[in-house]
């Protein structure tokens, strides 16, 4: 069965606490989603603001392949706003659970039913294709839910949606009410699942197995509170896992990772490292046992091939590392230690690991250089001195001392801020040596609050156009930035050395 993917990253996803997107950003995301192959895009809630209206209009005019939807309460003004935004599809909703009707709507069941019917009727009269959601369906009286769905059908609704608004359903219950809805109406059913108990994807799959044709999802699972069912998890589970029936989607899975990265950069929320499919560690291995397995056959410890979602396997060196993994990483740089050397390298790696640190690629290469007496690999840039001054009334300036191949270099430079000054000082030194320039700089706060960890990602480029990326995490923005810069320069220089050796 072909499952329809209804993406609500731009509506429910944008309701993530702390997220707000400009019309330009929303349009750029909509284009990415369309290229990914989603069947429907919920572009926003046009009535809420002028900017939102402008954003939805822009998306409706963009000529996307996907059906573009606008959200509306069961209210003429909301429905008119969807029409004004130029859309042909509406997602309209009213709450149907007793708790929502009593405390939020202050309406009785009959009134709610009437309002739903009137609004569907009105939306149809305005020429829209209508998907109707019974908000909080999974906490709604089961008999009443069936009644309101039947009433929606007689009002001419095109699709029905079962929202598990607060993630309260079990996989079994959502399957039961999905079957109820199909039996009562015969209409196409969607499921809209939230992740408050970590069951969003499981519930969505259960609804689909019970006959729902469509799932509402978001990229990276962003959304209100604990978020929505994530597109990448749902699509990959439907595509790769064994079910009694075969499921397919229109998603171009090899684009999943790049779209996930794009959206996390725009909204400023990174998926947690252990997040399925798109987390930094989803295809990374450190343990010697796992690395050995993956190197002989990736399927030993990878349920799917990472290429399927546009990624690749990565190995991390640390205290759990084994000889196979370290050897494989060094081979990538065409460094082949003999058995004894490999053992020595491994011991040093484990020593660093035991002291509570992870070993970067550059450090591994530097260790190999030391053990194997590879002169070229010893020319690593080390940060040996650093100070920065910033304040009001004078330009921030930085002093940097680097040690390269046992020789000290110092530089002082000014900038618009302390990070700028420090990076300029580093570049002053490395510019004369390797002509290395900073091409890209990104700063993320990992957790909120004034003592948050920050994450700096940089990209450096030399005069020949060789590039390297590096990432550093720490408490101090300035020092973390300088470490990332130094690490990037090292990676670039090592790459060049190895390239030269190959030529
Ligand atoms: Mn929702």
mmCIF file of N, CA and C and ligand atoms in Angstrom, residues 11-12 192 194 228, ligand 1:
data_model
loop_
_atom_site.group_PDB
_atom_site.id
_atom_site.type_symbol
_atom_site.label_atom_id
_atom_site.label_comp_id
_atom_site.label_asym_id
_atom_site.label_seq_id
_atom_site.Cartn_x
_atom_site.Cartn_y
_atom_site.Cartn_z
ATOM 1 N N UNK A 11 4.050 23.733 10.249
ATOM 2 C CA UNK A 11 2.923 24.152 11.102
ATOM 3 C C UNK A 11 3.133 23.606 12.520
ATOM 4 N N UNK A 12 2.930 22.300 12.718
ATOM 5 C CA UNK A 12 3.138 21.760 14.066
ATOM 6 C C UNK A 12 4.616 21.895 14.449
ATOM 7 N N UNK A 192 -2.349 11.498 13.242
ATOM 8 C CA UNK A 192 -1.472 12.619 13.603
ATOM 9 C C UNK A 192 -1.001 12.321 15.021
ATOM 10 N N UNK A 194 1.587 12.294 18.414
ATOM 11 C CA UNK A 194 2.570 13.041 19.197
ATOM 12 C C UNK A 194 3.392 12.102 20.069
ATOM 13 N N UNK A 228 6.359 15.505 17.208
ATOM 14 C CA UNK A 228 5.454 14.687 16.396
ATOM 15 C C UNK A 228 6.167 13.410 15.949
HETATM 16 MN MN1 LIG B 1 -0.234 18.368 16.644
#
